[in-house]
CSV table of C-alpha atoms in Angstrom, one decimal:
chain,number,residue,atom,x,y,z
A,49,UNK,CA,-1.1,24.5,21.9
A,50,UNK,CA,2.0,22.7,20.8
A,51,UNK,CA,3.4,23.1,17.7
A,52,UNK,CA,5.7,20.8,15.8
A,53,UNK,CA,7.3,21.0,12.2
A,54,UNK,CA,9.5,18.2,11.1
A,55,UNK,CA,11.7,18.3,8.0
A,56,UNK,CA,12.2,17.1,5.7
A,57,UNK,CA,9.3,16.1,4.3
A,58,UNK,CA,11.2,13.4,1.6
A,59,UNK,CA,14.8,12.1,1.8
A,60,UNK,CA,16.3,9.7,-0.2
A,61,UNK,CA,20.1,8.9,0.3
A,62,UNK,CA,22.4,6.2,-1.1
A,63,UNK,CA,22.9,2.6,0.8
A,64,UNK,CA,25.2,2.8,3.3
A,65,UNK,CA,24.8,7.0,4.2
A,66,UNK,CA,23.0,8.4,6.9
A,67,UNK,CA,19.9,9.9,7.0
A,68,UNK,CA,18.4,12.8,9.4
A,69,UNK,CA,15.0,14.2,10.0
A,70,UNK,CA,14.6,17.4,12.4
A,71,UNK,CA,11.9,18.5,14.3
A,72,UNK,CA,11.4,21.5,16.2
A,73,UNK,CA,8.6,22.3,18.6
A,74,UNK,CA,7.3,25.2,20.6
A,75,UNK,CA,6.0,24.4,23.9
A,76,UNK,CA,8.5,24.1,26.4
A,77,UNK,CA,6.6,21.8,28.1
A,78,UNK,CA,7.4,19.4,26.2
A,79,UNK,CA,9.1,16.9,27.7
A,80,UNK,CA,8.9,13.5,25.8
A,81,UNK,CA,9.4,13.2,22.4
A,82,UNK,CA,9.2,10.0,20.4
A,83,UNK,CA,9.6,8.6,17.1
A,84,UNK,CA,7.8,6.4,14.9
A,85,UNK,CA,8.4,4.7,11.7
A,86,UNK,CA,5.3,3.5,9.4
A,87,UNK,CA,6.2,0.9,6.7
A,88,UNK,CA,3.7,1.9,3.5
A,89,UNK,CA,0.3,-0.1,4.6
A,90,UNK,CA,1.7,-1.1,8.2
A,91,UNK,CA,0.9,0.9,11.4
A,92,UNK,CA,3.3,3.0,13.1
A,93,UNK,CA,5.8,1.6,15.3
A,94,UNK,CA,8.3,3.5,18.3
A,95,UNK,CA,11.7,3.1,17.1
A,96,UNK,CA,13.0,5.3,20.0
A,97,UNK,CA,12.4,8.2,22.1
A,98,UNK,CA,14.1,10.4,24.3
A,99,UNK,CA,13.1,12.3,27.5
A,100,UNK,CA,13.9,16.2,28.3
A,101,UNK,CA,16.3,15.1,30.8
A,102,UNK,CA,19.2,14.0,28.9
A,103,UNK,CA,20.5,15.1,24.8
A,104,UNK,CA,20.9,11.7,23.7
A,105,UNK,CA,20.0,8.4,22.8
A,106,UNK,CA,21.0,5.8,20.5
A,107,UNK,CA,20.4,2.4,20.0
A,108,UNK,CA,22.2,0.3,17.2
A,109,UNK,CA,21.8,2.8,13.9
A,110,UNK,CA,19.4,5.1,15.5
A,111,UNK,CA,19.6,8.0,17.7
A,112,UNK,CA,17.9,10.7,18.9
A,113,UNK,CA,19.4,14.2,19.7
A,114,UNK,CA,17.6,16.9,21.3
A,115,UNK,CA,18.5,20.4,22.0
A,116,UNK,CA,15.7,22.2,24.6
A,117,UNK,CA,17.3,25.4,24.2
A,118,UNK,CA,16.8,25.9,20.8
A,119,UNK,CA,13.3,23.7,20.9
A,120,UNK,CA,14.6,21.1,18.4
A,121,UNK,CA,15.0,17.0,18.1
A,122,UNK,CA,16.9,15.1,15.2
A,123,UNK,CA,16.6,11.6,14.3
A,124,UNK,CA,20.0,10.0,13.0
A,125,UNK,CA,20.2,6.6,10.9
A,126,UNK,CA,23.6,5.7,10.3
A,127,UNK,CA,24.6,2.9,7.8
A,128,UNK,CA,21.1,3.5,6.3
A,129,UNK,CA,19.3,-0.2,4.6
A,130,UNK,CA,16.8,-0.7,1.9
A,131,UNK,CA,14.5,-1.7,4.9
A,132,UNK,CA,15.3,1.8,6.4
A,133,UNK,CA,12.6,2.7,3.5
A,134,UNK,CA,9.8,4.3,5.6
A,135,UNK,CA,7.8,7.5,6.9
A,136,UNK,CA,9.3,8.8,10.1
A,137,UNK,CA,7.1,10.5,12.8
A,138,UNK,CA,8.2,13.0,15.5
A,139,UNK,CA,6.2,13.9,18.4
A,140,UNK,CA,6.3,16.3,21.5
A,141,UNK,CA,4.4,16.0,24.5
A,142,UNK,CA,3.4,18.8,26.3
A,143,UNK,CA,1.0,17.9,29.3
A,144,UNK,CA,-2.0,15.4,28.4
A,145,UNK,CA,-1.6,16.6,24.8
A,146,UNK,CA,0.3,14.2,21.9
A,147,UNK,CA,0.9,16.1,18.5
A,148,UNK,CA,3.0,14.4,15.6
A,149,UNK,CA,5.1,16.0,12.9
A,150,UNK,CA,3.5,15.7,9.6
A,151,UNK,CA,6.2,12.8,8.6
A,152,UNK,CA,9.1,12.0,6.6
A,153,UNK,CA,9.0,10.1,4.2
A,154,UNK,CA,12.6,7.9,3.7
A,155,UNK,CA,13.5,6.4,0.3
A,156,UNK,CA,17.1,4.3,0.9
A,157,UNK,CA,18.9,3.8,-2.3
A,158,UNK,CA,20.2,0.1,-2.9
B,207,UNK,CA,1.4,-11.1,23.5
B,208,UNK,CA,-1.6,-10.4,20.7
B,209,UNK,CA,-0.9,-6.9,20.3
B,210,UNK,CA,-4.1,-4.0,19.6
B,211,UNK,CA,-6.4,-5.4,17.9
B,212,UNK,CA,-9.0,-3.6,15.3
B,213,UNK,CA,-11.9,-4.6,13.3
B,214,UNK,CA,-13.0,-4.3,10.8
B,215,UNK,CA,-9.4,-4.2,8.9
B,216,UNK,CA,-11.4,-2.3,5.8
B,217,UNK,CA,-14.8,-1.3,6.0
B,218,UNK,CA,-16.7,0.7,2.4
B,219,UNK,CA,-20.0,1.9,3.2
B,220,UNK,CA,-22.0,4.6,1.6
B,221,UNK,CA,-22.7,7.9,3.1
B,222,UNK,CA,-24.8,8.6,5.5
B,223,UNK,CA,-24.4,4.9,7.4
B,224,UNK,CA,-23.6,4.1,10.6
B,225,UNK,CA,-19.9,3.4,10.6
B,226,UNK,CA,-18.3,1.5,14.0
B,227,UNK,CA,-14.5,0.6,14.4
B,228,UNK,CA,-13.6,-1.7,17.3
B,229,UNK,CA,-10.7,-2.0,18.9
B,230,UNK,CA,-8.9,-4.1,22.1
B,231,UNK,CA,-5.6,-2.7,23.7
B,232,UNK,CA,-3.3,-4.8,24.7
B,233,UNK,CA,-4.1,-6.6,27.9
B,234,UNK,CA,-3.0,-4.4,31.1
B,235,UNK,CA,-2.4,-1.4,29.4
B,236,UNK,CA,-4.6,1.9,31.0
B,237,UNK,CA,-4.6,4.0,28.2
B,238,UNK,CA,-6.4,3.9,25.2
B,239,UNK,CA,-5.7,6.1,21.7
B,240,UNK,CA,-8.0,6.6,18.4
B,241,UNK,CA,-6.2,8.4,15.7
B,242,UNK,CA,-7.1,9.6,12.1
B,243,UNK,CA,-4.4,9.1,9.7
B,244,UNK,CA,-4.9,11.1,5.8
B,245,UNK,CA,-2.5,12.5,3.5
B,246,UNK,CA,-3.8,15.6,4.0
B,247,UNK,CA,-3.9,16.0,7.5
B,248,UNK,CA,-1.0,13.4,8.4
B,249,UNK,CA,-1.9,11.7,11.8
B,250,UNK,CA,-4.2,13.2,14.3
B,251,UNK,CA,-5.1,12.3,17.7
B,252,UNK,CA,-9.2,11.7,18.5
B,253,UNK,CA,-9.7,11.1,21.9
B,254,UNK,CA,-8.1,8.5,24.3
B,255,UNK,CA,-9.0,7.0,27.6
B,256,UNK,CA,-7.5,6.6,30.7
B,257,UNK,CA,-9.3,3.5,33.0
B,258,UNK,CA,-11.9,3.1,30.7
B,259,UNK,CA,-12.6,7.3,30.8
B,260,UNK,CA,-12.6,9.5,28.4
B,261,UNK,CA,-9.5,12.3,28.7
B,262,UNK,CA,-9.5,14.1,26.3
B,263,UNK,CA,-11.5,14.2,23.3
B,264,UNK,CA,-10.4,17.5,21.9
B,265,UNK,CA,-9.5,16.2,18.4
B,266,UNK,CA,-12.9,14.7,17.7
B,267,UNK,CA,-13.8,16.3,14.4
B,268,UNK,CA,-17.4,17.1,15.6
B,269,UNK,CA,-20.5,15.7,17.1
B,270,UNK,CA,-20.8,13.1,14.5
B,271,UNK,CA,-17.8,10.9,16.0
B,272,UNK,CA,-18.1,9.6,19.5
B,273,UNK,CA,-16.3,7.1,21.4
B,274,UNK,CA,-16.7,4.5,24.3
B,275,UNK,CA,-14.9,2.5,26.1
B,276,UNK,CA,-17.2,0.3,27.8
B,277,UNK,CA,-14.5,-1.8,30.3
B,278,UNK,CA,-10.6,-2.5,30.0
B,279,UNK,CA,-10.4,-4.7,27.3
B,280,UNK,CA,-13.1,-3.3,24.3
B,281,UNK,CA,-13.5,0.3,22.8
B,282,UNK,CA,-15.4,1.7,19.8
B,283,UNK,CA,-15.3,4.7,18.0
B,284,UNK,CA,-18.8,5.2,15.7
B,285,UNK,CA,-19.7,7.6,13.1
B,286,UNK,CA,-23.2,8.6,12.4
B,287,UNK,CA,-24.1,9.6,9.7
B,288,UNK,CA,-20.9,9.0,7.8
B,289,UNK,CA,-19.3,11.4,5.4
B,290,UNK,CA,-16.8,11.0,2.2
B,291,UNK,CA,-14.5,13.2,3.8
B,292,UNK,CA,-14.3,11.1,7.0
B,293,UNK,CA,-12.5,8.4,4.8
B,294,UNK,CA,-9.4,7.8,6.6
B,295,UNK,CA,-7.2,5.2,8.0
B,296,UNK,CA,-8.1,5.0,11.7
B,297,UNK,CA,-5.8,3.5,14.6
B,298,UNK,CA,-5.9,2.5,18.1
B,299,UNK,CA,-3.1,2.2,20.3
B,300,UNK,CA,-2.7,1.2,24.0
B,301,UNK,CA,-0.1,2.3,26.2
B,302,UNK,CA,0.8,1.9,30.0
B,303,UNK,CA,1.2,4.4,32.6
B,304,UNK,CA,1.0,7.4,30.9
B,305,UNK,CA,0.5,9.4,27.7
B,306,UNK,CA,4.7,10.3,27.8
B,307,UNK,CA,5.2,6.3,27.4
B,308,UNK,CA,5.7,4.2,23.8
B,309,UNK,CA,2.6,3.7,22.0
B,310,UNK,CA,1.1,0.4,20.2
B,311,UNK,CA,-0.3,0.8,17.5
B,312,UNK,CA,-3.2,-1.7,16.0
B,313,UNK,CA,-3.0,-2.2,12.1
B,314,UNK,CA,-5.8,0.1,11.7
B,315,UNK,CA,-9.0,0.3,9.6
B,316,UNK,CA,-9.3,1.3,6.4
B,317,UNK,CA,-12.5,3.2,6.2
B,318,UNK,CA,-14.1,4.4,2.4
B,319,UNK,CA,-17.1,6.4,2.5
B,320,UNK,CA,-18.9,6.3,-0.8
């Protein structure tokens, strides 16, 4: 089955930096691959995603860069807020299948 | 738009109980999600539905945790007997044509086996 690691596992970074997560996967059928953002308490919410037929996306702050060759996807914040403040989840979808990364968690530093 | 919806939102029961969650996807959505979210084991995928049937369950734990989805709009996910280590925060989410589309997530529940 699919495999995905996503690093790093805590960030923290200044107001005002950027901020980026990478995950890498290993089934090449992959060919959606998401990202969610849980507030402490709150339930996950998409914040973007990106498909295996293009190598990027952005929208506002956020983008999403992926690289099939090497099996890897990065999320990018730019300008980063206090309200940035948040676990990050990849995922890759192979098939029928869904698997997550085991999370980021994002500490933005007023 | 009302979003998923779950019940109970927290639910503490002693060991060995019948626990069910409930949950309603978003109206018009075909596919249906139940996850299991610890800090040990980050977020994991249950089971989820596609027109009401079962796709695939591979994640269920074991034969303690079963799920239904009895028509479009209702689905549970019971535990019998219950166990401490089943303690979790469990979500549904709903989605529309297709597991490679953007999930909703509910709020979850919070579930404490004693």
């Amino acid at each position: 089955g699919e495999n995905v690691e996503q690093h790093p596992s805590t960030l923290s970074v200044q107001e005002g930096d950027s901020a980026v997560i990478k995950c890498t996967y290993s089934d090449s059928a992959s060919n959606y691959f998401p990202w969610y953002k849980q507030e402490l308490g709150k339930r996950p919410q998409l914040i973007i995603d990106i498909r295996s037929n293009v190598g990027e996306k952005k929208d506002q702050r956020i983008a999403v860069t992926l690289n099939k060759t090497a099996k890897h996807f990065s999320l990018h914040i730019t300008e980063t807020q206090p309200e940035d403040s948040a676990v990050y989840f990849c995922a890759a979808i192979p098939g029928n299948q869904f698997y997550f990364g085991t999370g980021t968690s994002l500490t933005v530093i007023p | 738009d009302a979003g998923v919806i779950q019940s109970p939102r927290h639910e503490v029961t002693e060991m060995g109980q019948e626990v069910t969650l409930r949950c309603k996807p978003i109206s018009g959505h075909d596919y249906l999600f139940w996850y299991r979210q610890t800090m040990m084991r980050g977020l994991e995928l249950l089971i989820y539905f596609n027109n009401n049937v079962p796709i695939d369950d591979s994640g269920m734990p074991e034969d303690r945790f079963s799920a239904k989805m009895p028509n479009a709009s209702f689905s549970t996910l019971k535990i019998q007997p219950s166990e401490p280590r089943d303690s979790a925060v469990y979500f549904c989410a709903s989605s529309t044509h297709g597991v490679r589309q953007p999930q909703h997530f509910g709020d979850g529940t919070r579930l404490s086996i004693l």
